[in-house]
Coordinates of N, CA and C in Angstrom, one line a residue:
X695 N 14.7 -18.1 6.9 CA 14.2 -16.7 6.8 C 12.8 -16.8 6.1
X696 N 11.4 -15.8 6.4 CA 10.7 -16.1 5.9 C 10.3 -15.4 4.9
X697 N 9.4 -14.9 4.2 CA 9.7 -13.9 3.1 C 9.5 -13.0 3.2
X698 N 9.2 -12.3 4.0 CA 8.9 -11.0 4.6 C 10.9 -10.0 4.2
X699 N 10.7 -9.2 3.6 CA 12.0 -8.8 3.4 C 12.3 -7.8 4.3
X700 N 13.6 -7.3 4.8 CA 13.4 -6.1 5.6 C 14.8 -5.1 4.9
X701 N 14.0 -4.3 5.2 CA 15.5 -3.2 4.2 C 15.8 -2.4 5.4
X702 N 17.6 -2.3 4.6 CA 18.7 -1.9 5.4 C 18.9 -0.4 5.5
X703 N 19.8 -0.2 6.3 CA 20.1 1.6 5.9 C 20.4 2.2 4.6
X704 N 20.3 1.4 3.8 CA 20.9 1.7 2.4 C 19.7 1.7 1.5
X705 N 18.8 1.2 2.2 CA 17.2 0.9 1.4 C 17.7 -0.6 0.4
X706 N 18.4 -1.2 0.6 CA 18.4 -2.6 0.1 C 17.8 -3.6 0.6
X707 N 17.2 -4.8 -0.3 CA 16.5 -5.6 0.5 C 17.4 -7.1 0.5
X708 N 17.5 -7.5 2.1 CA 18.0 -8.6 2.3 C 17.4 -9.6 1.3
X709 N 18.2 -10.6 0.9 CA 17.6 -11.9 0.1 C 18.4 -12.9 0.1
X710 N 17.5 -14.5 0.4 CA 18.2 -14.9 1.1 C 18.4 -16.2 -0.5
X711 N 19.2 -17.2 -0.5 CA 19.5 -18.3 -1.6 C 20.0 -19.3 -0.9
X712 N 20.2 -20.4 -0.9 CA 20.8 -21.7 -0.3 C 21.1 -21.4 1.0
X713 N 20.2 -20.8 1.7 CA 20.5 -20.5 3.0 C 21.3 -19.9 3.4
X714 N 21.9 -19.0 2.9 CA 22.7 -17.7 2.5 C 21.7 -16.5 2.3
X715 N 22.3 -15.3 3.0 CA 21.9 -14.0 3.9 C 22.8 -13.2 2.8
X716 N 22.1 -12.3 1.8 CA 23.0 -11.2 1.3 C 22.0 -10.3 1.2
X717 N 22.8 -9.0 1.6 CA 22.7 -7.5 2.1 C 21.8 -7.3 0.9
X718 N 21.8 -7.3 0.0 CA 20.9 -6.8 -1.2 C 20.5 -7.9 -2.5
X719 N 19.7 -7.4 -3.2 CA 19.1 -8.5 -4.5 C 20.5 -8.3 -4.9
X720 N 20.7 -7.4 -5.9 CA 22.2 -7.6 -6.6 C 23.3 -8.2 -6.0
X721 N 23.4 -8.4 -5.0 CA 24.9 -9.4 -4.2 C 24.2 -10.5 -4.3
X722 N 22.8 -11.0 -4.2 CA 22.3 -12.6 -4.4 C 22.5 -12.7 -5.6
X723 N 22.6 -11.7 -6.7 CA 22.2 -11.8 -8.4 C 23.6 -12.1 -8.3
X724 N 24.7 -11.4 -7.9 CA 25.9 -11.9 -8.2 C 26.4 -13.9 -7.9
X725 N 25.9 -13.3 -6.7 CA 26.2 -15.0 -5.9 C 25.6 -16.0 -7.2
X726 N 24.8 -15.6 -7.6 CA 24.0 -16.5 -8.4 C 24.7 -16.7 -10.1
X727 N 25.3 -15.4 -10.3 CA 26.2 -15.6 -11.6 C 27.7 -16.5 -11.7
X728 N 27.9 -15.9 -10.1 CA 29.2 -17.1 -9.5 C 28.9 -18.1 -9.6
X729 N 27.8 -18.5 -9.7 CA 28.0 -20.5 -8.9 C 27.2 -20.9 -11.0
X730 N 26.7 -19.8 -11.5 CA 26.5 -20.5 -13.0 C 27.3 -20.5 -13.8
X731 N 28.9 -19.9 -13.2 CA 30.3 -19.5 -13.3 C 31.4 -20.9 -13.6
X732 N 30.5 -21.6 -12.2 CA 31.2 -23.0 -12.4 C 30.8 -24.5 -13.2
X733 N 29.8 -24.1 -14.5 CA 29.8 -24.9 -15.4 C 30.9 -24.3 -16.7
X734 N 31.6 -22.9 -16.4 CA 32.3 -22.2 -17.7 C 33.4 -23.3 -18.3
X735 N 33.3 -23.3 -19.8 CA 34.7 -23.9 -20.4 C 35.6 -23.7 -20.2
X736 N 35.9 -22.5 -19.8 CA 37.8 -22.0 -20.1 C 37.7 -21.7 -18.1
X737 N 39.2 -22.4 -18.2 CA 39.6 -22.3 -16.5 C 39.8 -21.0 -16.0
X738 N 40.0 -20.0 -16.8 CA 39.9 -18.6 -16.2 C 38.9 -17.9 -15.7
X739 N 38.0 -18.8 -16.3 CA 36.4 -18.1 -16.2 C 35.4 -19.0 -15.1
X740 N 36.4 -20.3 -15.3 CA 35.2 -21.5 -14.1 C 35.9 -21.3 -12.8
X741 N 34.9 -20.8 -12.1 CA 34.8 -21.3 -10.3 C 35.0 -22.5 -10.2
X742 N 35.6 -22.6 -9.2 CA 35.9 -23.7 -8.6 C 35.6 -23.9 -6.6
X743 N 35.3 -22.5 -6.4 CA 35.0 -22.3 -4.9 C 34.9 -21.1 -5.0
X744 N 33.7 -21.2 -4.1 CA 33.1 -19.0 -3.7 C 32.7 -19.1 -1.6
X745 N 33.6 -18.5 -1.3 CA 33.6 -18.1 0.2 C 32.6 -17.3 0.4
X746 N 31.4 -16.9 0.9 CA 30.3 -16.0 1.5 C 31.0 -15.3 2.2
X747 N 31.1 -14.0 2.1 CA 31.3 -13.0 3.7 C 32.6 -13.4 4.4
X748 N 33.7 -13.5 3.3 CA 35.1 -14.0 4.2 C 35.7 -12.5 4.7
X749 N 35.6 -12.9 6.2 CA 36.7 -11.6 6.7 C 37.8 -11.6 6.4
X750 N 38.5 -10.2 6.7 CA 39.6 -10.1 6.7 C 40.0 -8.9 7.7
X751 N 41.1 -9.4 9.1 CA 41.3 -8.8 10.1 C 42.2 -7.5 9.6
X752 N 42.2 -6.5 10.4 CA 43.8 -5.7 10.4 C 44.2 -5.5 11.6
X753 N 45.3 -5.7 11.7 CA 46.1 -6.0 13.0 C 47.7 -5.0 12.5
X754 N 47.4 -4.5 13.5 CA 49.1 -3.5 13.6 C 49.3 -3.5 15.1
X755 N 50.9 -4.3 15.3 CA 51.2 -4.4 16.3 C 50.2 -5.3 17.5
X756 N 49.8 -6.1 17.3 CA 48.9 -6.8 18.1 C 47.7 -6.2 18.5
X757 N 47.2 -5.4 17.1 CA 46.1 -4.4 18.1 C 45.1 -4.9 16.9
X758 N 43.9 -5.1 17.1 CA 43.0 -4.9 15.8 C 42.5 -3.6 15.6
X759 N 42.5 -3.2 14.7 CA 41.7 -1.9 14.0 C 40.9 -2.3 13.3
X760 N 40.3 -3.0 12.9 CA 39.3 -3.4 12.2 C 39.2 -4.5 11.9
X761 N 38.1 -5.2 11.2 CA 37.6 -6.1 10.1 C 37.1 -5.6 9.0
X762 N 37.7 -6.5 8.1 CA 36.8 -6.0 6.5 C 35.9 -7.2 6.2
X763 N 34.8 -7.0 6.1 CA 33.6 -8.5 5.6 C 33.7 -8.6 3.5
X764 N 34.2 -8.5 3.4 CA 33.8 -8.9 1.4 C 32.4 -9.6 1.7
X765 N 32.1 -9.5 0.5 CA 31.0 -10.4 -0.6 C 31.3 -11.4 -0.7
X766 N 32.4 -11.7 -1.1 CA 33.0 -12.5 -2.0 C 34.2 -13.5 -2.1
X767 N 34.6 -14.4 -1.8 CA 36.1 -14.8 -2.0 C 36.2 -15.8 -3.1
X768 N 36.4 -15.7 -4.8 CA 36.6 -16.6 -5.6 C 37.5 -17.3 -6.0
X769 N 37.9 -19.0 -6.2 CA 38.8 -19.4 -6.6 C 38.5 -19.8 -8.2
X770 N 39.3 -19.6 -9.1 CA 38.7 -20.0 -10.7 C 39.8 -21.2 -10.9
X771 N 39.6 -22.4 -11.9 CA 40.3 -23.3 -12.0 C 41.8 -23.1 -12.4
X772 N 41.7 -22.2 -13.0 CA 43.1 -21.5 -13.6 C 44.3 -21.3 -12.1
X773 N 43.3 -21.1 -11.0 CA 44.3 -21.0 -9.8 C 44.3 -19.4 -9.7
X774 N 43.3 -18.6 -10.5 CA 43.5 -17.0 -9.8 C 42.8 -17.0 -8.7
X775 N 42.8 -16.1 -7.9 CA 41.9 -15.4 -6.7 C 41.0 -14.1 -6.9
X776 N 39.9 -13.8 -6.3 CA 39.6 -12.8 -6.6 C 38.5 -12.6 -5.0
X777 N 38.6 -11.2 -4.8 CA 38.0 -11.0 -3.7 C 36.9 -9.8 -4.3
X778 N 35.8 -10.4 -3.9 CA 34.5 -9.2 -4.6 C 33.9 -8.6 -4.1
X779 N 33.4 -7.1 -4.4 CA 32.6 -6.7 -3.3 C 31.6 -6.0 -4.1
X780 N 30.1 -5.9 -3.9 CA 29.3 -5.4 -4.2 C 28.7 -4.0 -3.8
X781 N 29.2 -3.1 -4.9 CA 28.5 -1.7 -4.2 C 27.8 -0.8 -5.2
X782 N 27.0 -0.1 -4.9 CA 26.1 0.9 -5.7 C 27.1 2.0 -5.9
X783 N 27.1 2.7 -7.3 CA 28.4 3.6 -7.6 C 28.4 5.0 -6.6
X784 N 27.3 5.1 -5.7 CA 27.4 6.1 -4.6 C 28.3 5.3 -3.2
X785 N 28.1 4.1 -2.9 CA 28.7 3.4 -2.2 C 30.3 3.4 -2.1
X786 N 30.1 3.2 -3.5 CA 32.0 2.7 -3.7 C 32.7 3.8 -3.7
X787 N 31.9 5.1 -3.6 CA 32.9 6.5 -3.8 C 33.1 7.1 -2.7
X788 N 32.7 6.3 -1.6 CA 32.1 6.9 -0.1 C 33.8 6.7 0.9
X789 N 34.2 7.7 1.2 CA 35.8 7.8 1.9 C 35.9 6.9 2.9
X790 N 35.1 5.7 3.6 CA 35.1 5.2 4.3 C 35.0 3.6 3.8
X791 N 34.8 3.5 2.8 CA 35.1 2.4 1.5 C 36.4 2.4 0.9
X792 N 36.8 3.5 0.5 CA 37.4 3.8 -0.7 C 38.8 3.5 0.7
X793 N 38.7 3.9 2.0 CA 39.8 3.8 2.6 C 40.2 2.4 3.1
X794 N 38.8 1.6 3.3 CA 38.7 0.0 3.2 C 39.6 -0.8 1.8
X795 N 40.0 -0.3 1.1 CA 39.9 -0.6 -0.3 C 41.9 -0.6 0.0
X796 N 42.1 0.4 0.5 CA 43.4 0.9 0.6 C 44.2 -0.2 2.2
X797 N 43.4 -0.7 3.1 CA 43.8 -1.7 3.5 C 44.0 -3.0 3.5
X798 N 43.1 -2.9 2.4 CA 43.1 -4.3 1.8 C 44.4 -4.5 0.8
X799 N 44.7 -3.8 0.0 CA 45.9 -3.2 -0.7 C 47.2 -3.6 0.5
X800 N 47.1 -2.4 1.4 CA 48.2 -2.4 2.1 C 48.6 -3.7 3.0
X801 N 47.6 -4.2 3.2 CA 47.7 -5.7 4.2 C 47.8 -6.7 3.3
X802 N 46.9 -6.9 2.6 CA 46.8 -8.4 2.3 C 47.4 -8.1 0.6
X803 N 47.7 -6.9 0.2 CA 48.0 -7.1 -1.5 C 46.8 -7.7 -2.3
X804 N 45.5 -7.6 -2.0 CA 44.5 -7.5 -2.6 C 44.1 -6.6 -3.5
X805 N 43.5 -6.5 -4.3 CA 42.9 -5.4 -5.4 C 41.3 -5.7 -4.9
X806 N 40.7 -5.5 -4.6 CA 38.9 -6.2 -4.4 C 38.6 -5.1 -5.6
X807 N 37.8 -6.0 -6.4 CA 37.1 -6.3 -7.6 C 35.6 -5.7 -7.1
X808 N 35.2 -4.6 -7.3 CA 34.0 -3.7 -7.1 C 32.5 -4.0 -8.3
X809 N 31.6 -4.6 -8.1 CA 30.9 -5.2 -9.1 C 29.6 -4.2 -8.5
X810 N 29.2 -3.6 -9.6 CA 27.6 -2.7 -9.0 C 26.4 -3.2 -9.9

């Protein structure tokens, strides 16, 4: 990508890091606290693997209804999980999020971790 930035419908600017594409500066600012994450002392706190943009299907009865894209998929040495998603506090309040939030819940038993 070259440096010409182009902004989304949200007026965020794409930015790109290790050859990685994220929707806005703050989701690269994140990506970038994740991966300084994996020098931390204590295993709860150190990364050990970050997934870019892991989907997650929903399927009822052999039908898809959607895809959910995350931010984020983190493994910390301690062996937790965490699935992150980056949104502006008008974003994350938006009924079409907030209902994303509730499939993720209901399918996969995720909580996604909302970071603004």
């Amino acid at each position: 990508m070259n440096n010409e930035r182009i902004k989304n419908k949200y007026g965020n600017i794409r930015t790109e890091i290790d050859g990685k594409v994220f929707s806005s500066k703050r989701e690269a600012e994140v990506y970038r606290e994740l991966q300084s994450c994996r020098r931390a002392r204590r295993n709860d706190q150190r990364v050990v693997e970050i997934q870019v943009h892991p989907k997650y299907p929903f399927i009822i009865n052999e039908n898809n209804i959607g895809i959910y894209t995350a931010d984020f998929w983190v493994k910390y040495a301690d062996g937790h999980e965490e699935v992150i998603d980056v949104k502006s506090p008008v974003t994350a309040k938006l009924k079409d999020f907030r209902r994303t939030m509730k499939l993720m819940r209901a399918f996969y038993g995720i909580e996604v971790q909302v970071r603004q």
